[in-house]
Amino acid sequence: SPALTHVICKGEENGEATFSLSGGTPAYQVEWINNQGSLIKSETLNNPYVAKLEDLKAGIYKIRVKDINNCTN
């Protein structure tokens, strides 16, 4: 389930996105991708299962999640 904090003023980089993960089999491999298709962060979540990306500028971001059995979202 996502939670978003929008950028306060145009041009700033103070937005954030948070996702709580469930289902599948932990641990989760999480990749954050910007709107140009570039990987900007990769992390493995064990517990808690919360992925968070901070200091974002306005834009479109994607998250890819894979569990320990290689099942994807």
mmCIF file with all atom_site columns, C-alpha atoms in Angstrom, residues 30-58:
data_model
loop_
_atom_site.group_PDB
_atom_site.id
_atom_site.type_symbol
_atom_site.label_atom_id
_atom_site.label_alt_id
_atom_site.label_comp_id
_atom_site.label_asym_id
_atom_site.label_entity_id
_atom_site.label_seq_id
_atom_site.pdbx_PDB_ins_code
_atom_site.Cartn_x
_atom_site.Cartn_y
_atom_site.Cartn_z
_atom_site.occupancy
_atom_site.B_iso_or_equiv
_atom_site.pdbx_formal_charge
_atom_site.auth_seq_id
_atom_site.auth_comp_id
_atom_site.auth_asym_id
_atom_site.auth_atom_id
_atom_site.pdbx_PDB_model_num
ATOM 1  C CA . VAL A 1 30 ? 12.922 -3.859 -4.249  1.00 0.00 ? 30 VAL A CA 1
ATOM 2  C CA . GLU A 1 31 ? 14.018 -1.696 -7.182  1.00 0.00 ? 31 GLU A CA 1
ATOM 3  C CA . TRP A 1 32 ? 13.021 1.947  -7.646  1.00 0.00 ? 32 TRP A CA 1
ATOM 4  C CA . ILE A 1 33 ? 13.049 3.232  -11.222 1.00 0.00 ? 33 ILE A CA 1
ATOM 5  C CA . ASN A 1 34 ? 12.687 6.836  -12.434 1.00 0.00 ? 34 ASN A CA 1
ATOM 6  C CA . ASN A 1 35 ? 10.640 7.926  -15.445 1.00 0.00 ? 35 ASN A CA 1
ATOM 7  C CA . GLN A 1 36 ? 13.699 7.610  -17.716 1.00 0.00 ? 36 GLN A CA 1
ATOM 8  C CA . GLY A 1 37 ? 13.857 3.887  -16.860 1.00 0.00 ? 37 GLY A CA 1
ATOM 9  C CA . SER A 1 38 ? 17.030 4.206  -14.762 1.00 0.00 ? 38 SER A CA 1
ATOM 10 C CA . LEU A 1 39 ? 17.477 2.286  -11.523 1.00 0.00 ? 39 LEU A CA 1
ATOM 11 C CA . ILE A 1 40 ? 17.823 4.793  -8.697  1.00 0.00 ? 40 ILE A CA 1
ATOM 12 C CA . LYS A 1 41 ? 17.749 2.495  -5.662  1.00 0.00 ? 41 LYS A CA 1
ATOM 13 C CA . SER A 1 42 ? 17.879 -1.229 -4.949  1.00 0.00 ? 42 SER A CA 1
ATOM 14 C CA . GLU A 1 43 ? 17.370 -2.762 -1.526  1.00 0.00 ? 43 GLU A CA 1
ATOM 15 C CA . THR A 1 44 ? 16.551 -6.040 0.197   1.00 0.00 ? 44 THR A CA 1
ATOM 16 C CA . LEU A 1 45 ? 13.827 -5.893 2.842   1.00 0.00 ? 45 LEU A CA 1
ATOM 17 C CA . ASN A 1 46 ? 13.700 -8.450 5.621   1.00 0.00 ? 46 ASN A CA 1
ATOM 18 C CA . ASN A 1 47 ? 11.583 -6.994 8.426   1.00 0.00 ? 47 ASN A CA 1
ATOM 19 C CA . PRO A 1 48 ? 9.901  -4.498 8.505   1.00 0.00 ? 48 PRO A CA 1
ATOM 20 C CA . TYR A 1 49 ? 8.681  -4.822 4.925   1.00 0.00 ? 49 TYR A CA 1
ATOM 21 C CA . VAL A 1 50 ? 8.556  -1.111 4.147   1.00 0.00 ? 50 VAL A CA 1
ATOM 22 C CA . ALA A 1 51 ? 10.253 0.366  1.093   1.00 0.00 ? 51 ALA A CA 1
ATOM 23 C CA . LYS A 1 52 ? 10.897 4.111  1.189   1.00 0.00 ? 52 LYS A CA 1
ATOM 24 C CA . LEU A 1 53 ? 12.400 6.566  -1.264  1.00 0.00 ? 53 LEU A CA 1
ATOM 25 C CA . GLU A 1 54 ? 13.110 10.124 -0.105  1.00 0.00 ? 54 GLU A CA 1
ATOM 26 C CA . ASP A 1 55 ? 14.337 13.429 -1.555  1.00 0.00 ? 55 ASP A CA 1
ATOM 27 C CA . LEU A 1 56 ? 12.322 13.032 -4.747  1.00 0.00 ? 56 LEU A CA 1
ATOM 28 C CA . LYS A 1 57 ? 11.679 15.716 -7.309  1.00 0.00 ? 57 LYS A CA 1
ATOM 29 C CA . ALA A 1 58 ? 8.311  15.794 -9.074  1.00 0.00 ? 58 ALA A CA 1
#
